[in-house]
Coordinates of C-alpha atoms in Angstrom, one line a residue:
M1 CA -165.1 -95.6 107.0
L2 CA -164.7 -96.8 103.1
G3 CA -164.3 -100.1 102.0
V4 CA -162.0 -101.5 99.9
S5 CA -165.0 -102.8 97.4
K6 CA -166.0 -100.3 94.3
P7 CA -169.9 -99.6 93.0
A8 CA -170.3 -101.7 89.7
S9 CA -170.4 -98.5 87.9
A10 CA -167.4 -97.0 88.9
P11 CA -164.8 -96.3 86.1
E12 CA -161.2 -97.8 86.5
F13 CA -158.7 -95.9 88.9
L14 CA -156.1 -94.0 86.8
Y15 CA -153.1 -92.1 88.1
S16 CA -150.9 -89.9 86.0
D17 CA -148.5 -86.8 87.1
L18 CA -150.8 -83.9 85.4
L19 CA -147.6 -82.6 83.4
P20 CA -145.8 -85.9 83.2
I21 CA -142.4 -85.1 81.5
D22 CA -140.8 -87.9 79.6
G23 CA -136.6 -88.0 79.9
D24 CA -134.3 -85.6 80.2
D25 CA -131.8 -84.5 77.3
T26 CA -130.3 -81.8 78.6
P27 CA -126.4 -81.1 78.4
Y28 CA -125.0 -80.7 81.8
R29 CA -121.6 -80.0 83.0
L30 CA -119.9 -81.1 86.5
I31 CA -119.8 -78.5 88.9
T32 CA -118.5 -80.3 91.8
T33 CA -118.3 -84.2 93.1
E34 CA -118.2 -82.5 97.2
G35 CA -121.0 -83.1 99.8
V36 CA -122.5 -85.9 97.8
S37 CA -122.6 -89.5 99.2
T38 CA -124.4 -92.5 99.1
F39 CA -125.3 -94.9 101.8
D40 CA -128.0 -98.5 102.3
V41 CA -130.1 -99.2 104.5
D42 CA -132.4 -102.5 104.4
G43 CA -131.5 -102.8 100.5
Q44 CA -132.6 -99.1 99.9
T45 CA -129.9 -96.5 98.9
F46 CA -130.2 -93.0 99.9
L47 CA -128.4 -89.7 98.9
K48 CA -126.8 -87.5 101.3
V49 CA -126.5 -84.0 100.3
D50 CA -124.6 -81.4 101.9
P51 CA -126.5 -78.1 102.2
E52 CA -123.3 -76.2 101.1
A53 CA -123.5 -78.0 97.6
I54 CA -127.3 -76.9 97.2
R55 CA -125.7 -73.5 98.0
K56 CA -122.7 -73.9 95.5
L57 CA -124.9 -74.8 93.1
T58 CA -127.4 -72.0 93.3
A59 CA -124.8 -69.4 93.2
E60 CA -123.6 -70.7 90.0
A61 CA -126.5 -71.0 88.2
M62 CA -127.9 -67.6 88.9
H63 CA -124.3 -66.5 87.7
D64 CA -124.7 -68.3 84.6
I65 CA -128.0 -67.3 83.6
S66 CA -127.4 -63.6 83.8
H67 CA -124.5 -63.9 81.5
Y68 CA -125.4 -66.8 79.0
L69 CA -127.7 -68.0 77.0
R70 CA -129.2 -71.6 75.6
P71 CA -128.0 -72.8 72.2
A72 CA -131.4 -73.1 71.0
H73 CA -132.2 -69.7 71.6
L74 CA -128.8 -68.4 70.4
A75 CA -129.9 -70.4 67.0
Q76 CA -133.3 -68.7 66.8
L77 CA -131.7 -65.1 66.9
R78 CA -129.6 -66.2 64.2
K79 CA -132.3 -67.4 62.3
I80 CA -133.9 -63.9 62.1
I81 CA -130.7 -62.5 60.5
D82 CA -130.9 -65.3 57.9
D83 CA -134.2 -65.0 57.5
P84 CA -135.0 -63.6 53.9
E85 CA -138.6 -62.6 55.0
A86 CA -137.5 -60.9 57.9
S87 CA -138.0 -57.4 58.0
G88 CA -134.6 -55.0 58.7
N89 CA -135.6 -53.9 62.0
D90 CA -136.2 -57.9 62.7
R91 CA -132.8 -58.2 61.8
F92 CA -131.1 -55.2 63.8
V93 CA -132.9 -56.1 66.8
A94 CA -131.5 -59.5 66.5
L95 CA -128.1 -58.6 65.6
D96 CA -128.0 -56.2 68.5
L97 CA -129.5 -58.8 71.1
L98 CA -126.8 -61.2 69.6
K99 CA -124.0 -58.6 70.2
N100 CA -125.2 -57.9 74.0
V101 CA -124.9 -61.4 74.8
N102 CA -121.6 -61.6 73.4
I103 CA -120.4 -59.0 75.6
S104 CA -122.4 -60.7 78.4
A105 CA -120.3 -63.8 78.1
G106 CA -117.7 -61.9 79.5
G107 CA -119.1 -62.5 82.8
V108 CA -118.6 -58.9 83.9
L109 CA -121.9 -57.4 82.6
P110 CA -125.0 -59.3 82.8
M111 CA -126.9 -59.4 79.8
C112 CA -130.0 -57.2 81.6
Q113 CA -130.1 -54.6 83.8
D114 CA -133.4 -56.4 85.1
T115 CA -131.3 -59.3 86.8
G116 CA -134.6 -60.4 88.0
T117 CA -136.3 -62.1 91.0
A118 CA -134.5 -65.5 91.4
I119 CA -137.0 -68.4 90.9
V120 CA -136.3 -71.8 91.8
M121 CA -138.1 -75.1 91.6
G122 CA -137.0 -78.1 93.3
K123 CA -138.0 -81.9 92.8
K124 CA -136.6 -84.0 95.5
S125 CA -137.5 -87.6 95.3
E126 CA -137.4 -90.1 98.0
G127 CA -134.1 -90.8 99.5
V128 CA -132.7 -87.8 99.2
L129 CA -131.4 -86.4 102.7
T130 CA -130.0 -82.9 103.6
G131 CA -130.5 -82.4 107.7
A132 CA -131.6 -78.9 106.7
D133 CA -133.9 -76.1 105.1
D134 CA -133.1 -76.4 101.6
A135 CA -134.7 -73.3 100.9
Q136 CA -132.5 -71.6 103.0
S137 CA -129.5 -73.1 101.3
I138 CA -130.7 -71.8 97.9
S139 CA -131.8 -68.4 99.2
L140 CA -127.7 -68.6 100.4
G141 CA -126.6 -69.3 97.0
V142 CA -129.0 -66.3 95.2
Y143 CA -127.3 -64.3 98.0
D144 CA -123.7 -65.0 97.1
A145 CA -124.4 -64.3 93.3
Y146 CA -126.4 -61.2 93.9
T147 CA -124.2 -59.8 96.5
Q148 CA -120.6 -60.7 94.5
L149 CA -121.5 -60.1 91.0
N150 CA -122.4 -57.3 89.2
L151 CA -126.3 -57.9 89.5
R152 CA -129.0 -55.6 90.4
Y153 CA -130.9 -55.4 94.1
S154 CA -134.8 -55.2 92.8
Q155 CA -137.0 -56.8 95.7
L156 CA -138.4 -54.9 98.0
A157 CA -139.4 -55.2 101.6
P158 CA -142.8 -54.5 102.6
L159 CA -142.6 -52.8 106.3
T160 CA -146.2 -51.6 106.4
T161 CA -148.7 -51.5 103.6
Y162 CA -147.5 -48.6 102.0
E163 CA -143.6 -48.3 103.1
E164 CA -141.3 -50.6 101.3
K165 CA -137.7 -50.7 101.2
N166 CA -135.0 -52.6 98.7
T167 CA -133.5 -55.3 100.7
G168 CA -129.9 -54.9 99.5
S169 CA -129.7 -58.5 98.7
N170 CA -132.0 -59.4 95.9
L171 CA -134.0 -61.9 98.3
P172 CA -136.1 -62.9 98.9
A173 CA -136.4 -65.6 96.1
Q174 CA -139.6 -67.8 94.6
I175 CA -138.6 -71.3 96.1
E176 CA -140.6 -74.1 95.7
I177 CA -139.6 -77.9 96.7
Y178 CA -141.4 -80.5 95.5
A179 CA -141.4 -84.7 97.0
T180 CA -141.3 -86.9 94.0
E181 CA -141.0 -90.8 93.2
Q182 CA -137.5 -92.0 92.9
G183 CA -136.9 -93.3 89.1
P184 CA -134.9 -95.9 88.2
K185 CA -131.4 -94.2 88.5
G186 CA -131.7 -93.7 92.2
P187 CA -132.4 -91.2 94.5
E188 CA -132.0 -87.5 92.9
Y189 CA -132.5 -83.8 93.4
K190 CA -133.5 -81.8 90.1
F191 CA -133.9 -78.1 89.6
L192 CA -135.2 -75.0 87.5
F193 CA -133.5 -71.8 88.1
M194 CA -134.6 -68.7 86.5
A195 CA -134.2 -65.3 86.6
K196 CA -137.5 -63.5 85.8
G197 CA -137.2 -59.8 85.3
G198 CA -140.0 -57.4 85.7
G199 CA -140.8 -56.9 82.0
S200 CA -141.8 -60.5 81.3
A201 CA -143.4 -61.5 84.7
N202 CA -146.0 -58.4 84.4
K203 CA -147.0 -60.2 80.8
S204 CA -148.4 -63.0 82.7
F205 CA -152.3 -63.1 82.3
L206 CA -155.0 -65.5 83.8
F207 CA -158.3 -65.0 81.8
Q208 CA -161.5 -67.1 83.2
E209 CA -162.8 -68.0 80.3
T210 CA -166.4 -70.7 79.2
K211 CA -166.4 -73.8 76.9
A212 CA -167.5 -71.0 74.2
I213 CA -163.3 -70.6 73.3
L214 CA -163.0 -74.1 73.1
N215 CA -163.5 -74.6 69.3
P216 CA -160.7 -73.9 66.8
A217 CA -162.1 -70.5 65.7
G218 CA -163.3 -69.3 69.2
M219 CA -159.6 -69.7 70.6
L220 CA -157.8 -68.3 67.8
K221 CA -159.9 -65.5 68.0
F222 CA -159.5 -65.0 71.3
L223 CA -155.5 -65.5 71.3
D224 CA -155.6 -62.9 68.5
E225 CA -157.0 -60.6 71.1
K226 CA -155.1 -61.2 73.9
I227 CA -151.5 -61.9 72.4
R228 CA -151.3 -58.8 70.3
S229 CA -151.9 -56.9 74.2
L230 CA -148.5 -58.4 75.2
G231 CA -147.0 -55.5 73.3
T232 CA -143.0 -54.9 73.2
A233 CA -142.8 -53.9 76.6
A234 CA -141.2 -57.3 77.9
C235 CA -138.7 -57.5 75.0
P236 CA -139.3 -59.6 72.3
P237 CA -138.9 -61.8 70.4
Y238 CA -140.7 -63.9 72.5
H239 CA -141.0 -67.7 73.9
L240 CA -144.6 -67.6 74.2
A241 CA -146.8 -70.3 76.2
V242 CA -150.4 -70.8 76.3
V243 CA -152.4 -72.7 78.8
I244 CA -156.2 -73.7 78.2
G245 CA -157.3 -75.2 81.4
G246 CA -156.2 -76.1 84.6
T247 CA -157.5 -77.4 88.0
S248 CA -157.4 -74.0 89.5
G249 CA -155.9 -70.8 87.7
E250 CA -152.8 -70.5 89.6
F251 CA -152.0 -73.8 88.2
A252 CA -152.6 -72.8 84.9
L253 CA -150.5 -69.7 85.6
K254 CA -147.5 -71.8 86.7
T255 CA -147.5 -73.9 83.7
A256 CA -147.5 -71.3 81.5
K257 CA -144.4 -69.9 83.4
Y258 CA -142.9 -73.4 82.9
A259 CA -143.9 -74.0 79.2
S260 CA -142.5 -70.7 78.5
A261 CA -138.8 -71.8 79.9
H262 CA -139.4 -74.8 77.8
Y263 CA -139.5 -76.8 80.9
L264 CA -142.4 -78.7 79.5
D265 CA -141.3 -79.3 75.8
N266 CA -141.0 -83.1 76.7
L267 CA -144.8 -83.7 77.5
P268 CA -147.1 -86.1 75.8
T269 CA -148.4 -84.9 72.6
S270 CA -152.1 -86.1 72.9
G271 CA -154.5 -86.6 75.8
S272 CA -155.6 -89.6 77.5
M273 CA -158.4 -90.7 80.2
S274 CA -155.7 -90.3 83.1
A275 CA -156.5 -86.7 82.3
H276 CA -152.9 -85.2 82.4
G277 CA -151.5 -82.2 80.7
F278 CA -150.4 -82.2 77.0
R279 CA -148.5 -79.9 74.5
D280 CA -151.3 -79.3 71.3
L281 CA -148.1 -78.8 68.5
E282 CA -150.7 -78.3 65.8
L283 CA -152.4 -75.1 67.9
E284 CA -148.5 -74.4 68.4
E285 CA -147.8 -73.8 64.9
E286 CA -151.1 -72.2 64.1
V287 CA -150.9 -69.6 67.1
F288 CA -146.9 -69.0 65.9
K289 CA -148.1 -68.2 62.1
L290 CA -150.8 -65.6 63.8
T291 CA -148.0 -63.7 65.8
Q292 CA -146.1 -63.6 62.5
S293 CA -149.3 -61.6 60.8
F294 CA -149.3 -59.0 63.8
G295 CA -146.3 -57.0 62.1
I296 CA -145.4 -56.1 65.7
G297 CA -141.9 -58.1 64.9
A298 CA -139.0 -58.0 67.2
Q299 CA -140.2 -54.6 68.8
F300 CA -139.9 -52.6 65.6
G301 CA -142.1 -53.7 63.1
G302 CA -141.5 -57.2 61.0
K303 CA -142.5 -61.1 61.8
Y304 CA -140.5 -62.0 64.4
F305 CA -142.3 -61.3 67.6
C306 CA -142.1 -64.8 68.8
H307 CA -139.4 -67.2 68.6
D308 CA -141.8 -70.0 69.2
V309 CA -145.0 -71.2 71.1
R310 CA -145.8 -73.6 73.1
V311 CA -149.7 -74.9 73.9
V312 CA -150.0 -77.1 76.8
R313 CA -154.1 -78.4 77.6
L314 CA -154.8 -79.1 81.0
P315 CA -157.8 -80.7 82.3
R316 CA -160.4 -78.7 84.1
H317 CA -163.3 -78.2 86.1
G318 CA -166.5 -78.2 84.2
A319 CA -167.4 -74.7 85.6
S320 CA -164.4 -73.1 85.1
C321 CA -161.8 -72.8 81.7
P322 CA -158.8 -71.2 82.7
V323 CA -156.3 -69.4 80.3
A324 CA -153.1 -68.5 81.1
I325 CA -150.7 -66.8 78.8
A326 CA -146.9 -66.0 79.7
V327 CA -143.8 -65.1 77.8
S328 CA -140.0 -65.6 78.7
C329 CA -138.1 -62.8 76.8
S330 CA -135.4 -62.1 75.3
A331 CA -133.1 -62.3 78.4
D332 CA -134.2 -65.7 78.3
R333 CA -132.7 -66.9 81.7
Q334 CA -133.0 -70.3 82.5
A335 CA -131.0 -73.5 83.7
L336 CA -131.5 -77.1 84.7
G337 CA -129.5 -78.5 87.6
K338 CA -129.5 -81.8 89.2
I339 CA -127.5 -83.7 92.1
T340 CA -127.3 -87.7 91.7
A341 CA -124.4 -89.9 93.3
D342 CA -122.0 -88.7 90.7
G343 CA -122.2 -85.1 91.3
V344 CA -123.5 -82.0 91.4
F345 CA -124.5 -80.7 87.8
L346 CA -125.5 -77.6 85.9
E347 CA -127.0 -77.2 82.3
Q348 CA -124.6 -76.3 80.1
L349 CA -124.9 -73.0 78.3
E350 CA -123.4 -71.3 75.7
T351 CA -120.4 -69.8 76.8
D352 CA -118.8 -68.7 73.1
P353 CA -121.9 -67.1 71.6
A354 CA -119.6 -65.4 69.0
K355 CA -119.8 -68.3 66.7
Y356 CA -123.8 -67.1 65.9
M357 CA -122.7 -63.7 65.0
P358 CA -123.0 -63.1 61.5
A359 CA -120.2 -62.4 59.1
A360 CA -119.1 -58.7 59.3
G361 CA -120.1 -57.6 56.1
V362 CA -123.9 -59.2 56.8
A363 CA -123.6 -57.3 60.3
E364 CA -122.6 -54.1 58.7
D365 CA -125.8 -54.4 56.4
I366 CA -128.2 -54.7 59.0
S367 CA -126.7 -51.5 60.8
S368 CA -126.5 -49.5 57.8
G369 CA -129.5 -47.4 56.6
E370 CA -130.9 -44.0 57.2
V371 CA -130.0 -42.9 60.9
V372 CA -130.3 -39.3 62.2
E373 CA -128.1 -38.1 64.3
V374 CA -129.4 -36.1 67.3
D375 CA -127.7 -33.9 69.8
L376 CA -128.8 -34.1 73.4
N377 CA -126.3 -30.8 74.3
R378 CA -129.0 -28.3 72.8
P379 CA -131.6 -26.7 74.3
M380 CA -134.9 -28.9 74.5
S381 CA -136.9 -26.6 72.4
E382 CA -133.7 -27.2 69.4
I383 CA -134.3 -31.0 70.0
L384 CA -138.3 -31.1 69.6
E385 CA -137.9 -29.0 66.6
Q386 CA -135.6 -31.3 65.1
L387 CA -137.4 -34.4 66.0
S388 CA -140.8 -32.7 64.7
Q389 CA -139.2 -33.2 60.8
F390 CA -139.5 -37.0 60.9
P391 CA -142.1 -39.1 60.8
V392 CA -142.5 -42.3 63.7
K393 CA -140.4 -45.6 62.7
T394 CA -137.5 -43.2 62.2
R395 CA -134.3 -44.4 63.6
L396 CA -132.3 -42.7 65.4
S397 CA -128.9 -42.1 66.9
L398 CA -128.8 -40.1 70.6
T399 CA -125.5 -38.6 71.6
G400 CA -125.2 -36.6 75.3
P401 CA -127.0 -36.0 78.4
L402 CA -130.1 -37.9 79.7
V403 CA -131.6 -38.2 83.1
V404 CA -132.8 -41.5 84.4
A405 CA -135.9 -41.9 86.4
R406 CA -138.4 -44.4 87.1
D407 CA -140.8 -45.6 89.1
I408 CA -139.9 -44.2 92.7
A409 CA -138.7 -41.0 91.3
H410 CA -141.6 -40.0 89.1
A411 CA -144.2 -40.5 91.7
K412 CA -142.1 -38.5 94.3
I413 CA -141.8 -35.5 91.4
K414 CA -145.7 -35.7 91.2
E415 CA -145.8 -35.0 94.8
R416 CA -144.0 -32.1 94.5
L417 CA -146.0 -30.9 91.7
D418 CA -149.1 -31.9 93.6
A419 CA -147.8 -29.6 96.3
G420 CA -147.3 -26.6 93.9
D421 CA -143.7 -26.9 93.4
P422 CA -142.0 -26.5 90.1
M423 CA -141.2 -29.3 87.5
P424 CA -137.3 -29.9 88.4
D425 CA -135.0 -28.2 85.8
Y426 CA -133.6 -31.1 85.1
L427 CA -136.7 -32.9 83.7
R428 CA -137.1 -29.5 81.7
N429 CA -134.0 -29.4 80.1
H430 CA -133.1 -32.9 79.0
P431 CA -134.9 -36.2 77.7
V432 CA -135.9 -38.8 80.2
Y433 CA -134.3 -42.3 80.3
Y434 CA -136.6 -45.1 82.0
A435 CA -134.3 -47.2 83.3
G436 CA -132.4 -48.7 86.4
P437 CA -129.0 -49.8 86.2
A438 CA -126.8 -52.6 87.7
K439 CA -123.9 -52.4 89.5
T440 CA -121.5 -50.7 88.2
P441 CA -117.8 -53.2 87.3
E442 CA -114.8 -51.3 88.7
G443 CA -113.0 -49.4 85.8
M444 CA -116.0 -49.4 83.7
A445 CA -118.4 -45.8 83.3
S446 CA -121.9 -48.2 84.2
G447 CA -123.1 -51.2 84.9
S448 CA -126.1 -52.7 82.4
F449 CA -128.2 -50.2 81.5
G450 CA -131.0 -51.1 79.3
P451 CA -134.3 -49.4 79.5
T452 CA -137.7 -50.4 81.6
T453 CA -141.2 -50.5 80.5
A454 CA -142.2 -47.3 79.6
G455 CA -146.3 -47.9 80.4
R456 CA -145.6 -48.0 84.0
M457 CA -144.9 -43.9 83.7
D458 CA -147.8 -43.4 81.4
S459 CA -150.0 -41.8 84.0
Y460 CA -147.4 -39.4 84.6
V461 CA -147.2 -37.9 81.4
E462 CA -149.7 -35.5 80.9
Q463 CA -148.9 -33.6 84.5
F464 CA -145.2 -33.6 83.8
Q465 CA -145.7 -32.4 80.1
A466 CA -148.1 -29.8 81.2
A467 CA -145.3 -28.3 83.6
G468 CA -142.6 -28.1 81.1
G469 CA -141.2 -32.3 81.6
S470 CA -140.8 -35.3 80.1
M471 CA -141.0 -33.6 76.8
V472 CA -138.9 -36.4 75.1
M473 CA -138.9 -39.8 76.9
L474 CA -137.1 -42.6 76.2
A475 CA -137.8 -46.2 77.0
K476 CA -138.7 -49.6 75.8
G477 CA -142.6 -50.8 74.7
N478 CA -145.8 -49.2 73.6
R479 CA -147.6 -46.7 75.6
S480 CA -151.2 -45.8 76.3
K481 CA -153.7 -43.7 74.1
Q482 CA -153.1 -41.1 77.2
V483 CA -149.5 -40.6 76.3
T484 CA -150.1 -39.8 72.7
S485 CA -152.8 -37.4 73.6
A486 CA -150.5 -35.4 75.8
C487 CA -147.6 -35.3 73.3
D488 CA -150.0 -34.3 70.9
T489 CA -151.5 -31.7 72.8
H490 CA -148.0 -30.7 74.5
G491 CA -145.7 -31.3 71.8
G492 CA -143.7 -34.5 73.0
F493 CA -142.3 -37.1 71.9
Y494 CA -141.6 -41.0 73.0
L495 CA -138.6 -42.6 71.7
G496 CA -138.5 -46.5 71.9
S497 CA -135.4 -48.6 72.6
I498 CA -134.1 -51.5 71.8
G499 CA -135.4 -53.6 74.9
G500 CA -132.7 -56.4 76.0
P501 CA -128.9 -55.0 75.1
A502 CA -128.4 -53.9 78.3
A503 CA -124.8 -54.8 78.4
R504 CA -124.0 -53.4 74.9
L505 CA -125.2 -49.9 76.1
A506 CA -123.5 -49.4 78.7
L507 CA -120.3 -50.9 76.9
D508 CA -120.8 -49.1 73.7
C509 CA -123.3 -46.1 74.7
I510 CA -122.9 -44.9 78.3
K511 CA -120.0 -42.9 78.8
S512 CA -120.3 -41.7 82.5
Q513 CA -123.2 -41.3 85.2
E514 CA -124.0 -39.7 88.3
I515 CA -126.8 -39.6 90.9
I516 CA -128.7 -36.0 90.9
E517 CA -131.0 -36.5 93.3
Y518 CA -132.6 -39.4 95.7
P519 CA -129.4 -41.3 96.2
E520 CA -131.2 -43.1 99.0
L521 CA -133.2 -44.7 96.5
G522 CA -130.4 -46.9 94.8
M523 CA -130.8 -47.9 91.6
E524 CA -134.4 -46.1 91.5
A525 CA -132.6 -42.5 92.4
V526 CA -132.4 -39.7 89.4
W527 CA -129.4 -39.7 87.4
K528 CA -127.6 -38.1 84.7
I529 CA -125.8 -40.1 82.0
D530 CA -123.9 -38.8 79.1
V531 CA -124.4 -41.0 75.8
E532 CA -123.0 -41.8 72.5
N533 CA -124.5 -43.1 69.6
F534 CA -127.5 -44.6 71.7
P535 CA -130.1 -46.4 69.3
A536 CA -133.8 -45.5 69.4
F537 CA -136.7 -45.0 67.1
I538 CA -139.9 -42.4 67.2
V539 CA -142.8 -44.3 68.4
V540 CA -145.1 -41.5 69.4
D541 CA -144.5 -38.3 67.9
D542 CA -145.9 -34.6 68.6
K543 CA -148.7 -34.7 65.7
G544 CA -150.4 -37.7 67.9
N545 CA -148.7 -40.5 65.7
D546 CA -148.3 -44.0 67.2
F547 CA -146.0 -46.5 65.7
F548 CA -148.0 -49.1 67.5
T549 CA -151.4 -48.1 66.1
D550 CA -150.0 -49.3 62.5
P551 CA -147.0 -52.2 63.1
G552 CA -147.3 -53.7 59.5
G553 CA -145.7 -50.1 57.8
A554 CA -142.7 -49.5 56.1
V555 CA -139.8 -50.2 58.0
T556 CA -137.0 -47.4 58.4
V557 CA -134.0 -50.0 58.4
P558 CA -133.3 -50.8 54.5
L559 CA -133.9 -54.3 53.1
G560 CA -132.0 -53.4 50.1
G561 CA -128.0 -54.7 49.9
V562 CA -128.5 -57.1 52.8
R563 CA -126.7 -60.3 52.2
I564 CA -128.4 -63.7 53.5
R565 CA -125.6 -66.4 54.6
S566 CA -128.3 -69.0 55.9
K567 CA -125.4 -71.4 56.2
E568 CA -123.0 -69.2 58.7
R569 CA -122.4 -70.6 61.8

């Protein structure tokens, strides 16, 4: 048995939470006072929370983060429009994202078609009593939101190692609940609610490095390479988080996710021998300037690859140096919640985003410029001939039929080609849009229907184009060299769509939709949609040129004549 005395050589005992967050300046709104009560036993106050209060808070949170954004995020979008150094394409993307959230704030169409995996983290202080499995109550709230709202079911249940089926409810959710000490305000239950789509979730990376990068030059060189590799598939401008160190790789990754959501903004800004994590504000600014130099910008060239950067330094084992990188995308979906003796509260998000829109004259200037109209009702040969006349970065407006197919549909079509069957006519005759819609609201032509990440379909392109299909592809993000080579060989094109404005596309651009094959796949089925004035850019052309190999070149939305009205709100 260990004794109570310590050796003379032992250091002083020091303890700190690894992530000590100081204070909470979040604006909250009251959801309800029902289901919350207090009682005292032996001089200690206990907070009794009815499981229905947790369920209601969760459902309300998932609704709000699907339709509203934080005021600070909206102000950052407006900042892009007001910045005279922003490229025309930066402004064009920022304006479209502002239009999108003004539509989603109506509460019908969610801001993104990928309404995400529901992620809930709770901190339950001593003295909070629920008498139930809180994860089940949270799951019921997630179930209520996703089944009652126009959200998408994206979760797949593994039936065997290789077989899976959509759960039809977007469950399961990722739920983590921690026990914490009671604060000076008495017992309370705090929550972070997130909806994480596949695009941004897939841009979480862990690198097992060494002390060799723990110097200014080595760190910036490392981050330059790794951050560039994020590309645009996760819908920038990003809230970027970098975590250096960690008691384990998984803790570094989790910290990066929280930091990208600005959950750790109130960390200390310097370290101590208690070995807590802290924010490095100086390195944050250096990395932010680094991202502005890439030329990638807000998807199609410029300086706004990121809205901001958070850098968190954590303690580490001497033999390990994990570095984690994560982003929160243009659908910056998170909100804080809490249950106290005063009731059930949820972070107040912006329900009137119109105040962040520029004046009509500015908006018209941003939307103007050279735009090539492309009629998709013509034969594929004529569409290809027209596109071949223009360089990469050319802005397009598409009108006519598109075929929609993504991961599972591509896998099924590949199986048919491998078996000797011909390429389906719909992929030979029409451009293919990589996407999967959210539920269609009553009376509307489509639910939210933005593009998905193009890179997941890269391995199919050579085989499909050789068989006469996928000659014009439409999605978001950058593609691999194999796609550029295939387009060069077979005369194909990859068109980039703005990642993020799914509600605006549904309301303004998509006029009809129908399933034409694999209806059993739900949102992964093959669809045919008719679009009007659908915005796109030529990213990869039939000559082997790729916009992302030279993102810093000339932009296609002209800067001339754009009026800057920085004080407007």
